[in-house]
Every structure is written in C-alpha cells, then in structure tokens.
Short mmCIF file of C-alpha atoms in Angstrom, two decimals:
data_model
loop_
_atom_site.label_atom_id
_atom_site.label_comp_id
_atom_site.label_asym_id
_atom_site.label_seq_id
_atom_site.Cartn_x
_atom_site.Cartn_y
_atom_site.Cartn_z
CA UNK A 1 -35.34 38.72 31.54
CA UNK A 2 -36.75 39.01 28.03
CA UNK A 3 -37.26 35.21 27.88
CA UNK A 4 -38.95 35.21 31.30
CA UNK A 5 -41.24 38.03 30.25
CA UNK A 6 -42.14 36.30 27.00
CA UNK A 7 -42.89 33.08 28.85
CA UNK A 8 -45.15 34.89 31.30
CA UNK A 9 -47.02 37.10 28.84
CA UNK A 10 -47.00 35.30 25.45
CA UNK A 11 -47.84 31.70 26.27
CA UNK A 12 -50.56 31.40 23.63
CA UNK A 13 -48.17 32.56 20.87
CA UNK A 14 -45.49 30.21 22.16
CA UNK A 15 -47.90 27.27 22.04
CA UNK A 16 -48.71 28.07 18.41
CA UNK A 17 -45.03 28.26 17.56
CA UNK A 18 -44.35 24.99 19.38
CA UNK A 19 -47.01 23.19 17.38
CA UNK A 20 -45.69 24.66 14.13
CA UNK A 21 -42.24 23.38 14.99
CA UNK A 22 -43.61 19.90 15.77
CA UNK A 23 -45.44 19.89 12.46
CA UNK A 24 -42.27 20.90 10.61
CA UNK A 25 -40.25 18.17 12.32
CA UNK A 26 -42.89 15.60 11.44
CA UNK A 27 -42.41 16.46 7.76
CA UNK A 28 -38.76 15.37 7.96
CA UNK A 29 -39.74 11.71 8.09
CA UNK A 30 -40.55 10.07 4.73
CA UNK A 31 -44.15 9.83 3.66
CA UNK A 32 -45.93 6.56 4.34
CA UNK A 33 -46.27 4.01 1.56
CA UNK A 34 -49.83 4.49 0.37
CA UNK A 35 -49.71 1.88 -2.36
CA UNK A 36 -47.58 -0.52 -4.33
CA UNK A 37 -44.22 0.93 -5.31
CA UNK A 38 -42.39 -0.35 -8.36
CA UNK A 39 -38.83 -1.18 -7.35
CA UNK A 40 -36.80 -0.18 -10.38
CA UNK A 41 -33.56 1.60 -11.17
CA UNK A 42 -35.06 5.06 -11.72
CA UNK A 43 -33.97 6.55 -8.35
CA UNK A 44 -30.48 5.19 -8.89
CA UNK A 45 -30.31 6.70 -12.37
CA UNK A 46 -31.42 10.04 -10.96
CA UNK A 47 -28.71 9.82 -8.30
CA UNK A 48 -26.15 9.15 -11.05
CA UNK A 49 -27.31 12.22 -12.97
CA UNK A 50 -27.33 14.52 -9.93
CA UNK A 51 -23.87 13.44 -8.83
CA UNK A 52 -22.58 13.84 -12.37
CA UNK A 53 -23.83 17.43 -12.50
CA UNK A 54 -22.08 18.35 -9.23
CA UNK A 55 -18.78 16.62 -10.13
CA UNK A 56 -15.70 18.87 -9.99
CA UNK A 57 -14.03 18.30 -13.36
CA UNK A 58 -10.80 19.98 -12.27
CA UNK A 59 -10.06 18.53 -8.85
CA UNK A 60 -12.52 15.69 -8.36
CA UNK A 61 -15.18 15.33 -5.71
CA UNK A 62 -18.61 16.89 -5.64
CA UNK A 63 -19.39 20.56 -5.19
CA UNK A 64 -17.01 23.23 -3.99
CA UNK A 65 -15.02 24.05 -0.86
CA UNK A 66 -15.28 23.17 1.90
CA UNK A 67 -14.98 19.79 0.23
CA UNK A 68 -15.85 16.59 2.09
CA UNK A 69 -14.94 13.07 0.93
CA UNK A 70 -18.58 11.84 0.65
CA UNK A 71 -17.62 8.14 0.42
CA UNK A 72 -21.27 7.09 0.13
CA UNK A 73 -21.68 9.15 -3.06
CA UNK A 74 -18.48 7.70 -4.50
CA UNK A 75 -19.63 4.22 -3.53
CA UNK A 76 -22.92 4.82 -5.37
CA UNK A 77 -21.03 5.77 -8.52
CA UNK A 78 -18.76 2.76 -8.26
CA UNK A 79 -21.78 0.49 -7.81
CA UNK A 80 -23.44 2.12 -10.79
CA UNK A 81 -20.42 1.38 -12.95
CA UNK A 82 -20.26 -2.23 -11.67
CA UNK A 83 -23.96 -2.81 -12.32
CA UNK A 84 -23.76 -1.39 -15.84
CA UNK A 85 -20.64 -3.45 -16.54
CA UNK A 86 -22.41 -6.66 -15.48
CA UNK A 87 -25.35 -5.69 -17.70
CA UNK A 88 -22.99 -5.30 -20.67
CA UNK A 89 -23.43 -1.54 -21.01
CA UNK A 90 -20.66 -0.13 -18.81
CA UNK A 91 -20.70 3.54 -17.80
CA UNK A 92 -16.97 4.47 -17.90
CA UNK A 93 -17.70 8.06 -16.89
CA UNK A 94 -19.01 6.87 -13.51
CA UNK A 95 -15.81 4.91 -12.89
CA UNK A 96 -13.72 7.89 -13.99
CA UNK A 97 -15.38 10.18 -11.44
CA UNK A 98 -14.53 7.77 -8.61
CA UNK A 99 -11.02 7.06 -9.93
CA UNK A 100 -10.11 10.73 -10.44
CA UNK A 101 -11.56 11.86 -7.09
CA UNK A 102 -9.83 9.17 -5.04
CA UNK A 103 -6.57 9.76 -6.92
CA UNK A 104 -6.59 13.47 -6.08
CA UNK A 105 -7.56 12.75 -2.48
CA UNK A 106 -4.84 10.12 -2.08
CA UNK A 107 -2.18 12.52 -3.37
CA UNK A 108 -3.60 15.58 -1.64
CA UNK A 109 -3.10 17.21 1.72
CA UNK A 110 -6.36 15.78 3.02
CA UNK A 111 -4.46 12.46 3.19
CA UNK A 112 -1.52 12.35 5.62
CA UNK A 113 1.31 11.78 3.14
CA UNK A 114 3.67 10.48 5.81
CA UNK A 115 1.54 8.52 8.25
CA UNK A 116 -1.69 7.67 6.45
CA UNK A 117 -5.24 8.49 7.47
CA UNK A 118 -7.60 11.07 5.98
CA UNK A 119 -8.54 14.37 7.58
CA UNK A 120 -12.14 15.42 7.89
CA UNK A 121 -12.44 17.79 4.92
CA UNK A 122 -10.53 20.19 2.70
CA UNK A 123 -10.95 23.95 3.08
CA UNK A 124 -10.12 24.42 -0.63
CA UNK A 125 -11.21 22.82 -3.89
CA UNK A 126 -7.82 21.15 -4.47
CA UNK A 127 -7.89 18.78 -1.44
CA UNK A 128 -4.74 20.62 -0.30
CA UNK A 129 -5.32 22.14 3.13
CA UNK A 130 -7.56 20.11 5.41
CA UNK A 131 -9.22 20.68 8.69
CA UNK A 132 -6.59 18.50 10.30
CA UNK A 133 -8.88 16.45 12.53
CA UNK A 134 -8.93 12.74 11.61
CA UNK A 135 -12.24 10.95 12.17
CA UNK A 136 -12.68 7.20 12.42
CA UNK A 137 -16.03 7.38 10.62
CA UNK A 138 -14.41 8.88 7.51
CA UNK A 139 -11.51 6.47 7.35
CA UNK A 140 -13.53 3.25 7.69
CA UNK A 141 -15.67 3.82 4.56
CA UNK A 142 -12.69 5.28 2.67
CA UNK A 143 -10.64 2.18 3.45
CA UNK A 144 -13.47 0.04 2.04
CA UNK A 145 -13.75 2.29 -1.01
CA UNK A 146 -10.04 2.34 -1.85
CA UNK A 147 -9.96 -1.45 -1.55
CA UNK A 148 -12.94 -1.80 -3.88
CA UNK A 149 -11.43 0.63 -6.37
CA UNK A 150 -8.09 -1.16 -6.35
CA UNK A 151 -9.90 -4.39 -7.11
CA UNK A 152 -11.81 -2.68 -9.92
CA UNK A 153 -8.81 -0.95 -11.56
CA UNK A 154 -5.65 -2.69 -10.32
CA UNK A 155 -3.95 0.69 -9.80
CA UNK A 156 -1.18 0.49 -7.23
CA UNK A 157 -1.96 3.93 -5.76
CA UNK A 158 -5.29 2.68 -4.46
CA UNK A 159 -3.72 -0.36 -2.84
CA UNK A 160 -0.98 1.76 -1.28
CA UNK A 161 -3.54 4.22 0.09
CA UNK A 162 -5.57 1.41 1.62
CA UNK A 163 -2.40 -0.01 3.16
CA UNK A 164 -1.35 3.32 4.65
CA UNK A 165 -4.83 3.92 6.06
CA UNK A 166 -5.05 0.49 7.66
CA UNK A 167 -1.57 0.77 9.13
CA UNK A 168 -2.42 4.17 10.60
CA UNK A 169 -5.54 2.69 12.20
CA UNK A 170 -3.64 -0.12 13.86
CA UNK A 171 -0.75 2.10 14.92
CA UNK A 172 -2.62 5.11 16.27
CA UNK A 173 -6.34 4.33 16.65
CA UNK A 174 -6.68 0.85 18.15
CA UNK A 175 -6.82 0.55 21.91
CA UNK A 176 -4.89 -2.20 23.71
CA UNK A 177 -8.26 -3.80 24.51
CA UNK A 178 -9.18 -3.94 20.80
CA UNK A 179 -11.70 -1.16 20.19
CA UNK A 180 -10.95 1.74 17.87
CA UNK A 181 -10.66 5.27 19.24
CA UNK A 182 -12.82 8.04 17.77
CA UNK A 183 -10.70 10.95 16.57
CA UNK A 184 -7.35 12.69 16.47
CA UNK A 185 -7.55 16.42 17.17
CA UNK A 186 -6.58 19.05 14.63
CA UNK A 187 -4.43 20.97 17.12
CA UNK A 188 -1.17 20.34 18.89
CA UNK A 189 0.69 22.86 21.01
CA UNK A 190 -2.30 25.14 20.59
CA UNK A 191 -2.04 25.40 16.80
CA UNK A 192 -4.07 23.67 14.12
CA UNK A 193 -2.00 21.38 11.92
CA UNK A 194 1.30 22.10 13.70
CA UNK A 195 2.13 18.39 13.96
CA UNK A 196 1.94 17.95 10.16
CA UNK A 197 3.71 21.09 8.87
CA UNK A 198 7.26 21.54 7.58
CA UNK A 199 9.71 24.14 6.41
CA UNK A 200 12.18 23.50 3.60
CA UNK A 201 15.03 23.92 6.09
CA UNK A 202 13.64 21.22 8.39
CA UNK A 203 13.32 18.78 5.49
CA UNK A 204 16.74 19.63 4.06
CA UNK A 205 18.43 18.86 7.38
CA UNK A 206 16.97 15.35 7.37
CA UNK A 207 17.47 14.37 3.71
CA UNK A 208 20.34 13.95 1.31
CA UNK A 209 20.54 16.10 -1.84
CA UNK A 210 18.67 13.76 -4.20
CA UNK A 211 15.98 12.94 -1.65
CA UNK A 212 15.34 16.59 -0.89
CA UNK A 213 15.10 17.84 -4.47
CA UNK A 214 12.72 15.04 -5.43
CA UNK A 215 10.57 15.53 -2.32
CA UNK A 216 10.58 19.33 -2.63
CA UNK A 217 9.41 19.25 -6.25
CA UNK A 218 6.87 16.49 -5.64
CA UNK A 219 5.29 18.04 -2.51
CA UNK A 220 5.76 21.74 -3.21
CA UNK A 221 8.52 22.70 -0.79
CA UNK A 222 10.06 24.62 -3.71
CA UNK A 223 6.91 26.76 -3.96
CA UNK A 224 5.46 29.43 -1.71
CA UNK A 225 4.22 28.25 1.69
CA UNK A 226 0.65 26.98 1.52
CA UNK A 227 -0.39 27.16 5.20
CA UNK A 228 0.46 30.03 7.54
CA UNK A 229 4.05 30.53 6.30
CA UNK A 230 4.74 26.79 6.48
CA UNK A 231 4.32 23.86 4.11
CA UNK A 232 1.76 21.07 4.22
CA UNK A 233 2.64 18.17 1.94
CA UNK A 234 0.48 18.03 -1.18
CA UNK A 235 1.28 16.55 -4.58
CA UNK A 236 2.33 19.07 -7.25
CA UNK A 237 4.30 16.95 -9.75
CA UNK A 238 4.25 13.53 -11.39
CA UNK A 239 7.05 11.00 -11.24
CA UNK A 240 7.55 11.57 -14.99
CA UNK A 241 8.13 15.27 -14.34
CA UNK A 242 10.66 14.40 -11.64
CA UNK A 243 12.46 12.14 -14.08
CA UNK A 244 12.62 14.89 -16.67
CA UNK A 245 13.81 17.51 -14.18
CA UNK A 246 16.45 15.41 -12.43
CA UNK A 247 17.34 12.76 -15.02
CA UNK A 248 16.21 9.93 -12.76
CA UNK A 249 14.34 6.76 -13.63
CA UNK A 250 10.83 6.10 -12.35
CA UNK A 251 12.20 3.44 -10.01
CA UNK A 252 14.86 5.81 -8.65
CA UNK A 253 12.35 8.63 -8.14
CA UNK A 254 9.90 6.41 -6.27
CA UNK A 255 12.69 4.99 -4.10
CA UNK A 256 13.97 8.47 -3.23
CA UNK A 257 10.48 9.69 -2.37
CA UNK A 258 9.86 6.66 -0.18
CA UNK A 259 13.13 7.01 1.73
CA UNK A 260 12.50 10.75 2.17
CA UNK A 261 8.99 10.14 3.52
CA UNK A 262 10.29 7.55 5.96
CA UNK A 263 12.91 9.97 7.32
CA UNK A 264 10.37 12.74 7.77
CA UNK A 265 7.91 10.34 9.40
CA UNK A 266 10.51 9.18 11.93
CA UNK A 267 11.47 12.78 12.74
CA UNK A 268 7.81 13.79 13.09
CA UNK A 269 7.29 11.08 15.70
CA UNK A 270 9.33 13.16 18.16
CA UNK A 271 6.89 16.08 17.96
CA UNK A 272 4.09 16.70 20.43
CA UNK A 273 1.13 14.77 19.04
CA UNK A 274 -2.44 15.99 18.60
CA UNK A 275 -4.86 14.94 21.30
CA UNK A 276 -6.88 11.78 20.83
CA UNK A 277 -10.52 11.26 21.74
CA UNK A 278 -10.48 7.79 23.27
CA UNK A 279 -14.22 7.20 23.29
CA UNK A 280 -15.12 3.96 21.56
CA UNK A 281 -18.32 4.39 19.58
CA UNK A 282 -20.20 1.34 18.35
CA UNK A 283 -21.26 2.73 14.97
CA UNK A 284 -17.88 4.26 14.09
CA UNK A 285 -16.10 1.07 15.15
CA UNK A 286 -18.42 -0.97 12.95
CA UNK A 287 -17.52 1.13 9.90
CA UNK A 288 -13.83 0.54 10.56
CA UNK A 289 -14.30 -3.16 11.31
CA UNK A 290 -15.92 -3.56 7.89
CA UNK A 291 -13.10 -1.65 6.21
CA UNK A 292 -10.35 -3.62 7.93
CA UNK A 293 -12.09 -6.95 7.26
CA UNK A 294 -12.58 -6.26 3.56
CA UNK A 295 -9.12 -4.78 3.02
CA UNK A 296 -7.47 -7.59 4.95
CA UNK A 297 -9.30 -10.23 2.92
CA UNK A 298 -8.81 -8.72 -0.53
CA UNK A 299 -5.25 -7.46 0.00
CA UNK A 300 -4.19 -10.65 1.80
CA UNK A 301 -3.27 -8.94 5.06
CA UNK A 302 -4.42 -11.28 7.85
CA UNK A 303 -3.17 -8.90 10.53
CA UNK A 304 -5.82 -6.38 9.46
CA UNK A 305 -8.50 -9.05 9.73
CA UNK A 306 -7.18 -9.86 13.20
CA UNK A 307 -7.49 -6.17 14.08
CA UNK A 308 -11.13 -6.19 12.98
CA UNK A 309 -11.80 -9.39 14.95
CA UNK A 310 -10.30 -7.83 18.08
CA UNK A 311 -12.45 -4.71 17.71
CA UNK A 312 -15.61 -6.74 17.23
CA UNK A 313 -14.73 -8.90 20.23
CA UNK A 314 -14.34 -5.73 22.31
CA UNK A 315 -17.80 -4.52 21.30
CA UNK A 316 -19.38 -7.88 22.06
CA UNK A 317 -17.72 -7.98 25.46
CA UNK A 318 -18.30 -4.38 26.55
CA UNK A 319 -21.13 -2.95 24.40
CA UNK A 320 -23.46 -5.99 24.19
CA UNK A 321 -25.43 -6.28 27.42
CA UNK A 322 -28.54 -8.37 28.08
CA UNK A 323 -29.15 -8.81 24.37
CA UNK A 324 -28.93 -5.08 23.56
CA UNK A 325 -26.21 -2.77 22.34
CA UNK A 326 -24.78 0.26 24.10
CA UNK A 327 -23.58 3.19 22.05
CA UNK A 328 -20.30 4.27 23.62
CA UNK A 329 -17.62 3.42 26.14
CA UNK A 330 -14.53 4.95 27.65
CA UNK A 331 -11.96 3.13 29.75
CA UNK A 332 -14.06 -0.02 29.46
CA UNK A 333 -17.25 1.52 30.89
CA UNK A 334 -20.10 1.42 28.36
CA UNK A 335 -23.29 3.47 28.48
CA UNK A 336 -26.27 4.88 26.54
CA UNK A 337 -28.82 2.91 24.56
CA UNK A 338 -27.55 2.25 21.07
CA UNK A 339 -29.14 3.82 18.01
CA UNK A 340 -30.31 2.37 14.73
CA UNK A 341 -26.95 2.99 13.05
CA UNK A 342 -25.15 1.03 15.76
CA UNK A 343 -27.18 -2.11 15.04
CA UNK A 344 -27.21 -1.77 11.25
CA UNK A 345 -23.50 -0.96 10.86
CA UNK A 346 -22.38 -3.67 13.28
CA UNK A 347 -24.49 -6.35 11.60
CA UNK A 348 -23.01 -5.24 8.27
CA UNK A 349 -19.49 -5.49 9.70
CA UNK A 350 -20.20 -8.97 11.08
CA UNK A 351 -21.39 -10.13 7.65
CA UNK A 352 -18.21 -8.72 6.09
CA UNK A 353 -16.10 -10.71 8.53
CA UNK A 354 -18.05 -13.85 7.64
CA UNK A 355 -16.65 -13.53 4.13
CA UNK A 356 -13.17 -14.07 5.56
CA UNK A 357 -14.17 -17.34 7.16
CA UNK A 358 -17.40 -18.85 8.42
CA UNK A 359 -18.13 -18.48 12.12
CA UNK A 360 -21.45 -19.81 13.35
CA UNK A 361 -21.36 -17.71 16.52
CA UNK A 362 -20.72 -14.55 14.52
CA UNK A 363 -23.56 -15.40 12.14
CA UNK A 364 -25.88 -15.85 15.14
CA UNK A 365 -24.74 -12.49 16.48
CA UNK A 366 -25.55 -10.78 13.17
CA UNK A 367 -29.02 -12.34 13.26
CA UNK A 368 -29.54 -11.13 16.82
CA UNK A 369 -28.59 -7.60 15.83
CA UNK A 370 -31.05 -7.71 12.92
CA UNK A 371 -33.80 -9.10 15.13
CA UNK A 372 -33.30 -6.29 17.68
CA UNK A 373 -33.38 -3.82 14.81
CA UNK A 374 -36.74 -5.16 13.67
CA UNK A 375 -38.15 -5.40 17.17
CA UNK A 376 -37.15 -2.02 18.55
CA UNK A 377 -36.62 0.34 15.61
CA UNK A 378 -39.00 -0.63 12.81
CA UNK A 379 -41.96 1.58 11.96
CA UNK A 380 -44.58 -1.14 11.33
CA UNK A 381 -47.14 1.37 10.06
CA UNK A 382 -45.09 3.34 7.54
CA UNK A 383 -41.99 1.20 6.98
CA UNK A 384 -38.26 1.79 7.48
CA UNK A 385 -36.55 2.32 10.82
CA UNK A 386 -36.47 5.08 13.38
CA UNK A 387 -33.12 6.36 14.65
CA UNK A 388 -34.05 5.70 18.29
CA UNK A 389 -35.48 2.55 19.82
CA UNK A 390 -39.03 2.11 21.08
CA UNK A 391 -37.76 2.20 24.67
CA UNK A 392 -35.52 5.24 24.20
CA UNK A 393 -36.30 8.38 26.19
CA UNK A 394 -39.25 10.30 24.75
CA UNK A 395 -38.17 13.01 22.32
CA UNK A 396 -40.02 15.96 20.79
CA UNK A 397 -39.46 14.22 17.45
CA UNK A 398 -38.49 10.61 16.72
CA UNK A 399 -36.41 10.93 13.56
CA UNK A 400 -36.26 8.48 10.71
CA UNK A 401 -33.19 9.59 8.67
CA UNK A 402 -33.09 8.17 5.16
CA UNK A 403 -30.21 9.94 3.46
CA UNK A 404 -26.47 9.49 3.31
CA UNK A 405 -24.53 12.14 5.19
CA UNK A 406 -20.95 12.00 6.46
CA UNK A 407 -21.84 8.40 7.28
CA UNK A 408 -23.97 6.06 5.17
CA UNK A 409 -27.72 5.94 5.65
CA UNK A 410 -28.54 3.54 8.46
CA UNK A 411 -31.76 2.61 6.67
CA UNK A 412 -29.81 1.90 3.48
CA UNK A 413 -27.32 -0.29 5.33
CA UNK A 414 -30.20 -2.09 7.06
CA UNK A 415 -31.68 -2.98 3.65
CA UNK A 416 -28.42 -4.64 2.61
CA UNK A 417 -28.05 -6.44 5.94
CA UNK A 418 -31.58 -7.84 5.81
CA UNK A 419 -31.16 -8.91 2.19
CA UNK A 420 -27.96 -10.79 2.94
CA UNK A 421 -29.39 -12.42 6.04
CA UNK A 422 -32.49 -13.41 4.08
CA UNK A 423 -30.30 -15.11 1.48
CA UNK A 424 -28.15 -16.84 4.08
CA UNK A 425 -31.04 -17.99 6.24
CA UNK A 426 -33.82 -18.46 3.68
CA UNK A 427 -35.95 -16.11 5.79
CA UNK A 428 -38.52 -14.75 3.34
CA UNK A 429 -39.85 -12.24 5.90
CA UNK A 430 -36.59 -10.27 5.84
CA UNK A 431 -36.66 -10.16 2.07
CA UNK A 432 -40.23 -8.82 2.16
CA UNK A 433 -39.19 -6.13 4.63
CA UNK A 434 -36.36 -4.90 2.44
CA UNK A 435 -38.58 -4.84 -0.61
CA UNK A 436 -41.30 -2.73 1.04
CA UNK A 437 -39.00 -0.16 2.66
CA UNK A 438 -38.95 3.35 1.31
CA UNK A 439 -36.25 5.85 0.46
CA UNK A 440 -33.45 4.03 2.22
CA UNK A 441 -30.36 5.89 1.10
CA UNK A 442 -28.43 4.60 -1.89
CA UNK A 443 -28.91 0.86 -1.38
CA UNK A 444 -30.01 -1.26 -4.31
CA UNK A 445 -33.21 -3.23 -3.78
CA UNK A 446 -34.00 -6.87 -4.48
CA UNK A 447 -37.70 -7.53 -4.93
CA UNK A 448 -39.12 -10.74 -3.42
CA UNK A 449 -39.64 -12.34 -6.81
CA UNK A 450 -36.03 -11.61 -7.71
CA UNK A 451 -34.78 -13.12 -4.48
CA UNK A 452 -36.06 -16.53 -5.53
CA UNK A 453 -33.52 -16.52 -8.37
CA UNK A 454 -30.37 -17.48 -6.50
CA UNK A 455 -28.09 -16.83 -9.48
CA UNK A 456 -29.40 -13.29 -9.89
CA UNK A 457 -29.06 -12.59 -6.17
CA UNK A 458 -25.51 -13.95 -6.05
CA UNK A 459 -24.51 -11.56 -8.84
CA UNK A 460 -26.16 -8.64 -7.04
CA UNK A 461 -24.41 -9.59 -3.82
CA UNK A 462 -21.12 -9.62 -5.72
CA UNK A 463 -21.83 -6.09 -6.94
CA UNK A 464 -22.37 -5.05 -3.33
CA UNK A 465 -18.96 -6.36 -2.31
CA UNK A 466 -17.20 -5.89 -5.66
CA UNK A 467 -15.51 -9.21 -5.56
CA UNK A 468 -16.88 -11.57 -2.93
CA UNK A 469 -16.99 -15.11 -4.27
#
C-alpha cells in the first residue's frame, strides 16, 4: 500500500530519482577516448603494486576472509614475472606471490584433497574451510593457472593439482553429450559440506596403523575438529615433519598418504552426493575448454584434450544457431541470446585448441565468433564492447564491464583474441581495434607498430601462453 500511495502521489519525485539512477549507471561505463592514448606498461605496473600491497604474507592470496581464488589477479602477477624475466630484469617477488598462494590453496581445504576440484571461496584466511560449492568457472581458470605455474617452476605439486582438477572435471562435471555441467552444490542430506567431512573414527576404520597416523598428522585429524564437530581435510604438516615424527622416509610417507587418500575416496563414493546443476553455460564451458586444452597439451594428457574437443563440439552443435551463439542449455535444449563473454571466451578456447593441432574449420569458427563480437557488441563511438548485443532486449542500462571479477574481463579476453587472430590472419583492422580499446581488464596491449615486428609479437604471444612454441 505504501508503494501504491507513493506511485500515485509522488510521481515527480520518482521521475527525478529515476533519472539520477540512470545517470549513475551511465557513469559505470568507461569514459570515451578523447585523444591519443600512449600504450605503455604503466597500468600494469600499478596493478603489480596494488596487488603486492594486498598480498597476504601469512597465508597467500589477496585481502582477508572471505578469501576468493582471484585467478585473474594471480595470472596478472605470473605474466608480470614472465615479462620481466624476458626483459632480463625478473621480478621474483611476483612469482613468489603466485607460487605461495597456489601452494597454500592446493594443500588447503578449499581444494578437495580426495577428489580434486576447488570450492568457491574460503570463509577463513587460511584456505581451510570453504563454502563447499564447486563452480566450473573457478576451476577452468585455476586449471590453466596451475598448468602455467608448473611449467614455470617445475614443482610437482602444481602438476598434481592440475591432474586432480582435470580428472575431477571429466569424472563428475562432463555430460555424456560432451558439455560441462555448471556446479556442484555445497549441501548434501540438508547439511553444508556433509559429503566431505570425516571423524577420526571413520578414517581409522578404513586405514591401517601407519596410514592413519600419517594421514591424521598431515590433515589434522589429531587436532580439534575444524568444522561443526567434524574434520575437513586441510594440510597441517610437511612430509619432513612426518618423517621426523614417525621415522619414515619421504617416499614411504608419500606412499602412505596416497594409499590412505585412495581408501577414503572410495569410501566417500558411497555417500549421498551433493546436487549438481546440469545447466551447460557457454562462457563457463569455454573457460574449462581452455583449461583442459592447455593442460592436456602441456602435461601430455591427450584424453583431456579429447574432453575439451567434445565440449566444444557440443557447443557448436547445440549453442551455435544461424551464425549466433546461445548462452545456456539443459537436456540439449539451448536458449537465450549469448553475451559478450560467451563469444570472447569461446574464441579464446578455440585458439587454445589450435595450439594442440591445426584445424582449419576450428580456425574459421574462431574468426566467426570474433566477427560476431565486432558486429553486435562493439561500441564504435567510444571503443570496447558492451556486455549485451545490439539486438538484445532493451535494458535500462547497457553495461560495458571492463574489470576482472570472479571471471576474467570479457573485454580483456577480447583484446587477446583479436590480437592473436590479427597475427594469424594478417588482418590489420583487428590489430588496430585492440590497440585503440580502453581499460580492458589485465590484458597486455600490442600497438599496431609493434605488431609489424613478428619476432616481438611471437615473444609476447609466448608470454600469454607461457610456453606455446
């Protein structure tokens, strides 16, 4: 009744408020380019400084709880280190921040220590207790990042984490038709995390004496419960500490931990599983396709590449209709006009698959996606891309997001896609477009004059992929 009265009696005030809201929304889009902009490394250096100031020296990551993975920020730091290394003035601190963060995440409760796959975020600073929901859009970029970091450092933990993540994706998140499902719920049997929790008694019944004492010390079953009177597995000890406590060798300790994890994993499979959201979203699938393609190529796991190929084939069959993408499907029925991220991410994933082996049809598909992006999403007056297409339903505000969030900036990914396609095709127009865009996330830029130097561009492309040849 209050709303009805206000609508009847205060229409002039409401109109003023409406216009103020429209004006505020309009300010969210980046300012137009009013003149020539020097494309230099200053914004990237500022990003490095800001991330460095927010780095958690004790537990890794950026900021405080609730703590999200922020793979785009970690990717920026890894790229910064790679670029400085190529220039002969490496920034080891940048690499350390990525290495330390991804080490603590890999060993922490945010990562499923038995079955692989990362949860959405940690409710504490230590990466110990997560919100137990697993999202496809987190795990795709994290798979890419762990693969890149393994290639940069050679540390076995990063390879193992990538392997566990990819195996979880294929085992639990890929539909029989090929597409990847969206999420696993946090709850089972009406309780958050129930599927993942243990008691010391449950573990002791499944393990022999040596397995249990190593697992209990390593994952904290010999400590107080860390989640609602039960235990969620989180690393509390090093292998060296296990060796000292139990007079075992490093090889023996690792073998005992592995056999213990396998026994717990098999027993856990008999529990009631969390629900699964079986929507297949184009943008989230594209992030995972890229991760599976890169990890499969660099870790020599062709079955992961095959998984990515199957997912992309599903999208082309069900989400590509009359030369346009659809955003989502369930049970094979696709609907809703796709958004900017859908086109940008999928083109990026297609280009990643082309690094496994050349496929002319896939290259043509990537070009079609980029062409639709330019035709239907570009802002020809002010640059960059809108989130919705020019034939989308009319909205109060047509957003043009430019920053990284839980997922990478679509505008930033579009810059990389157009740069790579420009280099592959010799299309100077795409290079000009990427050079005149503004504020597009954390992507590096290549100015048109730089793009004529093929050696320089090849090196920059290698930095993007951290190892493509």
